[in-house]
PDB file of C-alpha atoms in Angstrom:
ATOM      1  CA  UNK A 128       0.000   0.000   0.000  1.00 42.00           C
ATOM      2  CA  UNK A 129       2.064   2.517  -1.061  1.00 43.00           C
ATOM      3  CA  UNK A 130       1.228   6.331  -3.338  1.00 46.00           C
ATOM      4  CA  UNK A 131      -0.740   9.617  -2.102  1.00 47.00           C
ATOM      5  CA  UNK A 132      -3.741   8.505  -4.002  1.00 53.00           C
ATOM      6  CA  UNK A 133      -4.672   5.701  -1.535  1.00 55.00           C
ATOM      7  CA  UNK A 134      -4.176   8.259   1.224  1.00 63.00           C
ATOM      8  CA  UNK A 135      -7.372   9.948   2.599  1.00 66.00           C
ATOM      9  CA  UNK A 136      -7.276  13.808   1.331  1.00 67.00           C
ATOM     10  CA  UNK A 137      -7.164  16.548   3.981  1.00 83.00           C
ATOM     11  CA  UNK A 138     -10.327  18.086   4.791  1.00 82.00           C
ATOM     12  CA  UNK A 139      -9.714  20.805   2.622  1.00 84.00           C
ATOM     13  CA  UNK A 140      -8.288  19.052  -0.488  1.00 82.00           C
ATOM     14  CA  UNK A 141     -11.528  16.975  -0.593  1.00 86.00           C
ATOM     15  CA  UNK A 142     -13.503  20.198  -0.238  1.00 89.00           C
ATOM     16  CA  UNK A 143     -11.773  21.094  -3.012  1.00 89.00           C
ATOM     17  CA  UNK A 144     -12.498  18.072  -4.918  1.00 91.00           C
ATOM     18  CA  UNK A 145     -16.124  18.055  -4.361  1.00 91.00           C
ATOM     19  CA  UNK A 146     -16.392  21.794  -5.003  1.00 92.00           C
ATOM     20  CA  UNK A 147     -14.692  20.611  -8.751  1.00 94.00           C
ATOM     21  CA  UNK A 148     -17.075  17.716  -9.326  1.00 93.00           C
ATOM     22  CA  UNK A 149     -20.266  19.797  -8.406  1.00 92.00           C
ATOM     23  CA  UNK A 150     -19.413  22.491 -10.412  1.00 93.00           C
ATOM     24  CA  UNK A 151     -18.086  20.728 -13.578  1.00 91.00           C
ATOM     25  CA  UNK A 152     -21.016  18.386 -13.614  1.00 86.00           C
ATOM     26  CA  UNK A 153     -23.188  21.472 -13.417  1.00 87.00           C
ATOM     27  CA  UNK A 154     -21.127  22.960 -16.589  1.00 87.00           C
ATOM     28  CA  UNK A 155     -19.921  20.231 -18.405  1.00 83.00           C
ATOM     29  CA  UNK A 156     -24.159  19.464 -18.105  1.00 78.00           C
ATOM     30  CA  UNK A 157     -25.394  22.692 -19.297  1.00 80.00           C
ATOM     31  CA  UNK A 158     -22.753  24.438 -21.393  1.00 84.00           C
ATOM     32  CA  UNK A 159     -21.182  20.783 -22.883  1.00 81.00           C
ATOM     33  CA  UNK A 160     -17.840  18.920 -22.172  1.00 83.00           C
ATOM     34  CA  UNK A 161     -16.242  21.219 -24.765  1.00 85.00           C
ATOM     35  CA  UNK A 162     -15.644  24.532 -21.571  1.00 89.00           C
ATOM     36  CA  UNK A 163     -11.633  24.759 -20.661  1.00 92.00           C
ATOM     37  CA  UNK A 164     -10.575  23.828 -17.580  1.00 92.00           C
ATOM     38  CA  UNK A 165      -9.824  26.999 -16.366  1.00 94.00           C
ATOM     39  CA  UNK A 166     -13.202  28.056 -16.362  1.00 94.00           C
ATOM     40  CA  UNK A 167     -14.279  25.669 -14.323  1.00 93.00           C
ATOM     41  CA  UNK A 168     -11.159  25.790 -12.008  1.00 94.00           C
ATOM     42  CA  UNK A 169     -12.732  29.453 -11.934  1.00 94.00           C
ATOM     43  CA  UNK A 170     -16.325  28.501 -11.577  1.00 94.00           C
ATOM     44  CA  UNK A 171     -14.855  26.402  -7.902  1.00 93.00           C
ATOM     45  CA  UNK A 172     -13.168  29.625  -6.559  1.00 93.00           C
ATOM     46  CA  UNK A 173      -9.559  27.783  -7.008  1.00 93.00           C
ATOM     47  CA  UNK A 174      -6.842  28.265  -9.646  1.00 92.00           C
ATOM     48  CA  UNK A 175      -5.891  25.473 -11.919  1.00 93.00           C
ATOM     49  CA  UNK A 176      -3.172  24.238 -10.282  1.00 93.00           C
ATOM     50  CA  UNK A 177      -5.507  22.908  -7.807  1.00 92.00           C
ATOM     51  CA  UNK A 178      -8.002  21.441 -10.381  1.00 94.00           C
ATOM     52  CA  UNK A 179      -4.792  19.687 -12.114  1.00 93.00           C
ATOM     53  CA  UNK A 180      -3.728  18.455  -8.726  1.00 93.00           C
ATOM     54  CA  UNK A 181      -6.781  16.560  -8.628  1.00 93.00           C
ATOM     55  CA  UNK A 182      -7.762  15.618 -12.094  1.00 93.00           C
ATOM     56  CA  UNK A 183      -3.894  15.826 -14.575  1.00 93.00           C
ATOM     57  CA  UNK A 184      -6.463  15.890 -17.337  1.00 89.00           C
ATOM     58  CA  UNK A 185      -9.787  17.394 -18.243  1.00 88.00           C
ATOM     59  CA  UNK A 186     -10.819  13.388 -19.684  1.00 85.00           C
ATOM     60  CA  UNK A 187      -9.801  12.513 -15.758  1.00 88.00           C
ATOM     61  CA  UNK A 188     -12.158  15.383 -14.792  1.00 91.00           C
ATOM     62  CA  UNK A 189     -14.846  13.917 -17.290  1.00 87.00           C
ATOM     63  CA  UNK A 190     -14.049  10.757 -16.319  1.00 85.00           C
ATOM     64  CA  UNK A 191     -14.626  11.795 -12.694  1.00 88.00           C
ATOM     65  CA  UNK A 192     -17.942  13.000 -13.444  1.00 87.00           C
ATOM     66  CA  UNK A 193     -19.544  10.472 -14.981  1.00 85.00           C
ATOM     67  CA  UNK A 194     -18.711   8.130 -12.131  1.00 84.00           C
ATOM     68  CA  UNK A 195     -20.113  10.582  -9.469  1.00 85.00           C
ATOM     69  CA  UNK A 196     -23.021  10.797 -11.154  1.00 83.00           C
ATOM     70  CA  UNK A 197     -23.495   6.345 -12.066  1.00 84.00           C
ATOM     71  CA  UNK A 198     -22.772   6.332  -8.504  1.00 85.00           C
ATOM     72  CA  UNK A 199     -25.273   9.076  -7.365  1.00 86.00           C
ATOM     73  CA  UNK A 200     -27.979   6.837  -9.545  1.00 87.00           C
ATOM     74  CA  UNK A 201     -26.739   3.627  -8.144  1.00 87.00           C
ATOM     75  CA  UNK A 202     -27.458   4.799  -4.432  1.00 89.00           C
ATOM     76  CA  UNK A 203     -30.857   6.419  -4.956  1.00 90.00           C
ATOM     77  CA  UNK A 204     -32.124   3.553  -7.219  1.00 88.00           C
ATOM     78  CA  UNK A 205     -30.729   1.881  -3.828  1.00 88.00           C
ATOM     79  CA  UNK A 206     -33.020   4.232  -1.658  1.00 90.00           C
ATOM     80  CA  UNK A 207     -36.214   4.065  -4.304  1.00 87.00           C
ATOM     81  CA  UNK A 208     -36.413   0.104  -4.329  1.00 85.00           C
ATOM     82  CA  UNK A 209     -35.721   0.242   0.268  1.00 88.00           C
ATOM     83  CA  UNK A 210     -38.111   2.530   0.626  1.00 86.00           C
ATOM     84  CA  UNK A 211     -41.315   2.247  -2.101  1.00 86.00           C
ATOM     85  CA  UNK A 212     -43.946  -0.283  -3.126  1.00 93.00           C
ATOM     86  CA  UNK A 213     -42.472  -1.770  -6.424  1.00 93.00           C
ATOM     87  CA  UNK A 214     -44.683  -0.557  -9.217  1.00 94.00           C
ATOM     88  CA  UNK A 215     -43.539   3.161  -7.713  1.00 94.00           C
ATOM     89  CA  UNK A 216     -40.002   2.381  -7.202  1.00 94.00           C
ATOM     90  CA  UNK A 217     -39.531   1.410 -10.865  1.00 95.00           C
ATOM     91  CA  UNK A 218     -40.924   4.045 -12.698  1.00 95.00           C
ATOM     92  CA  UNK A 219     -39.372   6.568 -10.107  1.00 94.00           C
ATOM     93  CA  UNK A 220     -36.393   4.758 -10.721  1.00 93.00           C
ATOM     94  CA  UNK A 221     -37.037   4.770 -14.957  1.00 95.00           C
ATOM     95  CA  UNK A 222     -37.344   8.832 -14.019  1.00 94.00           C
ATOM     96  CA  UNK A 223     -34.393   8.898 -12.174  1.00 92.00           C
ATOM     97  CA  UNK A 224     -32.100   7.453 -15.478  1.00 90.00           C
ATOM     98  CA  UNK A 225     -33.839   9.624 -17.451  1.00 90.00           C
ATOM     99  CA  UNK A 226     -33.156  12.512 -15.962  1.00 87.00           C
ATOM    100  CA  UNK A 227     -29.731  12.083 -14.398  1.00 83.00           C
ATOM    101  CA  UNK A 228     -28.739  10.615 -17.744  1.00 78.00           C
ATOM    102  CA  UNK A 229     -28.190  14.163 -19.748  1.00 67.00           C
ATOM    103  CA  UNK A 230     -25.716  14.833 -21.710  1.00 64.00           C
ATOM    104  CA  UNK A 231     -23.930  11.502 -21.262  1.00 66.00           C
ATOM    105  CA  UNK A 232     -23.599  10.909 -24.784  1.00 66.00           C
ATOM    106  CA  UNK A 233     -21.204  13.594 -25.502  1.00 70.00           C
ATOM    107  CA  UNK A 234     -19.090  12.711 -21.634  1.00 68.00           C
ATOM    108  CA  UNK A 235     -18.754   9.090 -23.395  1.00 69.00           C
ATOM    109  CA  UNK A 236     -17.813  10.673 -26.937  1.00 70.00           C
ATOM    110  CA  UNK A 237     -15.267  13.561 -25.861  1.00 70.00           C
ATOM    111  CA  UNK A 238     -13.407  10.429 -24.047  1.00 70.00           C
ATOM    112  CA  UNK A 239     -13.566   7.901 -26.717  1.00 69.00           C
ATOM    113  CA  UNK A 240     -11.854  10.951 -28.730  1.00 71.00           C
ATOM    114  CA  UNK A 241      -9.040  11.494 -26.288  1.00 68.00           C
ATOM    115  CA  UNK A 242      -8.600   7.318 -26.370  1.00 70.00           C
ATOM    116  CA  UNK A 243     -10.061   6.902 -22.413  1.00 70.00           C
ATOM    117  CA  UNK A 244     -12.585   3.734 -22.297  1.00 72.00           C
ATOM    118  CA  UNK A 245     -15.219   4.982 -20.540  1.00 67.00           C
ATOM    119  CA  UNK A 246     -16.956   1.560 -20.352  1.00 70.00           C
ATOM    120  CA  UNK A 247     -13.929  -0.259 -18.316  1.00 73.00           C
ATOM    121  CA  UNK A 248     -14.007   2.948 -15.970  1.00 70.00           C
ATOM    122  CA  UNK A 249     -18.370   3.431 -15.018  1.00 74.00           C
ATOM    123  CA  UNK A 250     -18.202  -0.827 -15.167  1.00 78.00           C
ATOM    124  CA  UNK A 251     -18.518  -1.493 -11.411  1.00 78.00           C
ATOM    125  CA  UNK A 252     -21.273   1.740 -11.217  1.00 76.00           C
ATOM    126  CA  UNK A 253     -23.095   0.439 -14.428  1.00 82.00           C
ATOM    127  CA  UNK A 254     -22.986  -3.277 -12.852  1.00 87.00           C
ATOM    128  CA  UNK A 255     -24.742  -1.940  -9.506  1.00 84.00           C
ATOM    129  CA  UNK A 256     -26.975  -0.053 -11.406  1.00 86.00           C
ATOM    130  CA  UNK A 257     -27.658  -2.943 -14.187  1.00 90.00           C
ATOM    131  CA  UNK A 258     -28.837  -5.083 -10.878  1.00 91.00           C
ATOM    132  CA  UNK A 259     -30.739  -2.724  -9.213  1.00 90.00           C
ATOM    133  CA  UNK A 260     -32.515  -2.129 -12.420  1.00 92.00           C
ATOM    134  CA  UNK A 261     -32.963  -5.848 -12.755  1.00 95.00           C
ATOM    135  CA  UNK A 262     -34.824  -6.352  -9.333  1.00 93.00           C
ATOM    136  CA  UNK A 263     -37.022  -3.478  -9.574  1.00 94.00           C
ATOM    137  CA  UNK A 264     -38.070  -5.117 -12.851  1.00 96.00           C
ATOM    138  CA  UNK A 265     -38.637  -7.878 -11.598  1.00 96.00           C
ATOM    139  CA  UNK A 266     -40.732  -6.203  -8.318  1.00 95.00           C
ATOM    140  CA  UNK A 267     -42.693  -4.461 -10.823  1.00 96.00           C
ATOM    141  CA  UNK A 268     -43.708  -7.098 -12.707  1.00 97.00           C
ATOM    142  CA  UNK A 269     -44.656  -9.765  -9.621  1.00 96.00           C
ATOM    143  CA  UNK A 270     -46.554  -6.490  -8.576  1.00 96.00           C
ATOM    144  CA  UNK A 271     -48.637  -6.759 -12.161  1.00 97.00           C
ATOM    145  CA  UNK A 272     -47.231  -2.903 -13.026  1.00 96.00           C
ATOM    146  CA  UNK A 273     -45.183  -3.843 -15.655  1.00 97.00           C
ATOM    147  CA  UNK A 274     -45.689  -6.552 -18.613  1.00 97.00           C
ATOM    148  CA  UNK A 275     -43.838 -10.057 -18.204  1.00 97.00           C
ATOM    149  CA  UNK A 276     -42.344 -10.496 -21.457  1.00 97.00           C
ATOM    150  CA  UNK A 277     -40.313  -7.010 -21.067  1.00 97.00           C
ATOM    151  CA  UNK A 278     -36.550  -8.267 -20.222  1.00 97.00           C
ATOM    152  CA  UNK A 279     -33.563  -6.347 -18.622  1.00 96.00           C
ATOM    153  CA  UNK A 280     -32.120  -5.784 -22.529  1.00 95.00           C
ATOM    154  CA  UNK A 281     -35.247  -4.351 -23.929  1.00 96.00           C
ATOM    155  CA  UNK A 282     -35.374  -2.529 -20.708  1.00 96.00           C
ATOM    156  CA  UNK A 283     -32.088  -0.934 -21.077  1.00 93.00           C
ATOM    157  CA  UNK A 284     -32.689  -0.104 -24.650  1.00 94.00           C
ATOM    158  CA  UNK A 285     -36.529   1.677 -23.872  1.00 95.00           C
ATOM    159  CA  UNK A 286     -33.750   3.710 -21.117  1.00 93.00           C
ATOM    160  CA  UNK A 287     -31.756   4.920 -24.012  1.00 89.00           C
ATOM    161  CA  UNK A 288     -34.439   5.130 -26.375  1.00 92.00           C
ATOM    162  CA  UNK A 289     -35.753   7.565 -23.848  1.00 93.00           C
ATOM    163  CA  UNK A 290     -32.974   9.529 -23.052  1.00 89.00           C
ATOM    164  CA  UNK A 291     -32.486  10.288 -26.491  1.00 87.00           C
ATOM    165  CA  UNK A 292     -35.886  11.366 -26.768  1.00 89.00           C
ATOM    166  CA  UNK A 293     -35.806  13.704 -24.445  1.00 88.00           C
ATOM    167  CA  UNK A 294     -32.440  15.490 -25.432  1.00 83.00           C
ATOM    168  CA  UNK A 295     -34.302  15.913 -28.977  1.00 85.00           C
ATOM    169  CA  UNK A 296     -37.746  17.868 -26.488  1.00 84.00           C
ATOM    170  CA  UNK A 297     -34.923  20.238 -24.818  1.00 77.00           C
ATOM    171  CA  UNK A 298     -36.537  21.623 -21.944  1.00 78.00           C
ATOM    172  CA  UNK A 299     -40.243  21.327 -22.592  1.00 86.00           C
ATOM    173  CA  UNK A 300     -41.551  19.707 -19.724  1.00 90.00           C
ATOM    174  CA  UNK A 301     -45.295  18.665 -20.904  1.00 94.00           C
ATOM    175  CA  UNK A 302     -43.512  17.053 -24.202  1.00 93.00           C
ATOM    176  CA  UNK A 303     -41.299  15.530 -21.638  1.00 92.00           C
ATOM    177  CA  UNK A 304     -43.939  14.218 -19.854  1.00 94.00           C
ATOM    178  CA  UNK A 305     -45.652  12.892 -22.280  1.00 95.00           C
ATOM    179  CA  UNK A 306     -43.019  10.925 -23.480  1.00 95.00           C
ATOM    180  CA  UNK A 307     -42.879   9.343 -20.179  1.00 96.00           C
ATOM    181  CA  UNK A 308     -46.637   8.658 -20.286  1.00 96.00           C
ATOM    182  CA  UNK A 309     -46.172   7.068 -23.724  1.00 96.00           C
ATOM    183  CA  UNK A 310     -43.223   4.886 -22.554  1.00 96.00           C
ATOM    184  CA  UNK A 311     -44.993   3.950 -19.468  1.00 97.00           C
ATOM    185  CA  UNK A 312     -48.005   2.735 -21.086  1.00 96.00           C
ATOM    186  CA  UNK A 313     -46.180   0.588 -23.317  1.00 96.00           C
ATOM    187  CA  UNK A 314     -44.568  -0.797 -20.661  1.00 97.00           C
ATOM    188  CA  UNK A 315     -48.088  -1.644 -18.375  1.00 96.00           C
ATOM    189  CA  UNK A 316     -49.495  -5.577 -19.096  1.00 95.00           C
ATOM    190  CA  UNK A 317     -52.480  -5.849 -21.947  1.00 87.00           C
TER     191      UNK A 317
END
């Protein structure tokens, strides 16, 4: 056990650190992965040096982000399915994916550019998540709230289907509801 990384960070290092993560998920979200660094080493209230200490590379920053936010998903799919009846902790949880799920697309793309595989790294958060997903299914559908023959794949696929949807509808949020209306139905037992 040896390196500073597998040290715990001083109190204000990791204030530091989650000050970065918050605010580049909020920008990389809303303005796109393609703002410099030093903005949002700017945006935290430190200088670059600091954000560099932390993340060498804006892909390690991007990186960085996307796991916060699988892992942010994986623990309040976690809370959903521990503390609703089934039919509500699925859709909630469909919701959840949805939403948290913004401008993922272009995280994933602006690291396959730079050569980072963004699969190996969100693996163990996409496996937790994958499960979780898979037993709220499967709640659901005991519950009669969801159709039998729908499967963890097809599942998965409606998820991205969805997402993709929605980042066509911007920021209407009747169209946006609608397509979760639409979804859902298709999704309910004949």
């Amino acid at each position: 056990m040896s390196g500073a990384q597998e040290r715990p960070l001083r109190a204000d290092a990791a204030r530091n650190r989650a000050r970065l993560l918050d605010v580049a998920t909020e920008v990389f979200t809303t303005r796109g992965v393609g703002v410099p660094t030093e903005e949002i080493a700017r945006a935290a209230g430190v200088g670059v040096g600091t954000l560099f200490r932390h993340f060498p590379t804006k892909e390690a920053l991007l990186e960085a982000v996307m796991v916060r936010r699988l892992e942010a998903i994986a623990a309040r799919t976690a809370r959903l399915a521990a503390g609703s009846e089934p039919a509500e902790a699925f859709l909630a949880c469909f919701r959840l994916v949805i939403d948290r799920s913004a401008g993922r697309n272009e995280f994933a793309q602006a690291l396959a550019a730079a050569g980072v595989d963004a699969h190996a790294a969100l693996q163990e958060s996409s496996t937790a998540i994958r499960a979780q997903l898979a037993e709220l299914l499967t709640g659901a559908q005991q519950a009669g709230a969801v159709r039998p023959d729908l499967g963890l794949p097809e599942l998965i696929a409606l998820m991205v289907g969805t997402t993709t949807a929605m980042e066509h509808l911007g920021a209407d949020p009747v169209a946006r509801e609608r397509i979760f209306e639409v979804v859902f139905d298709g999704m309910r037992p004949r």
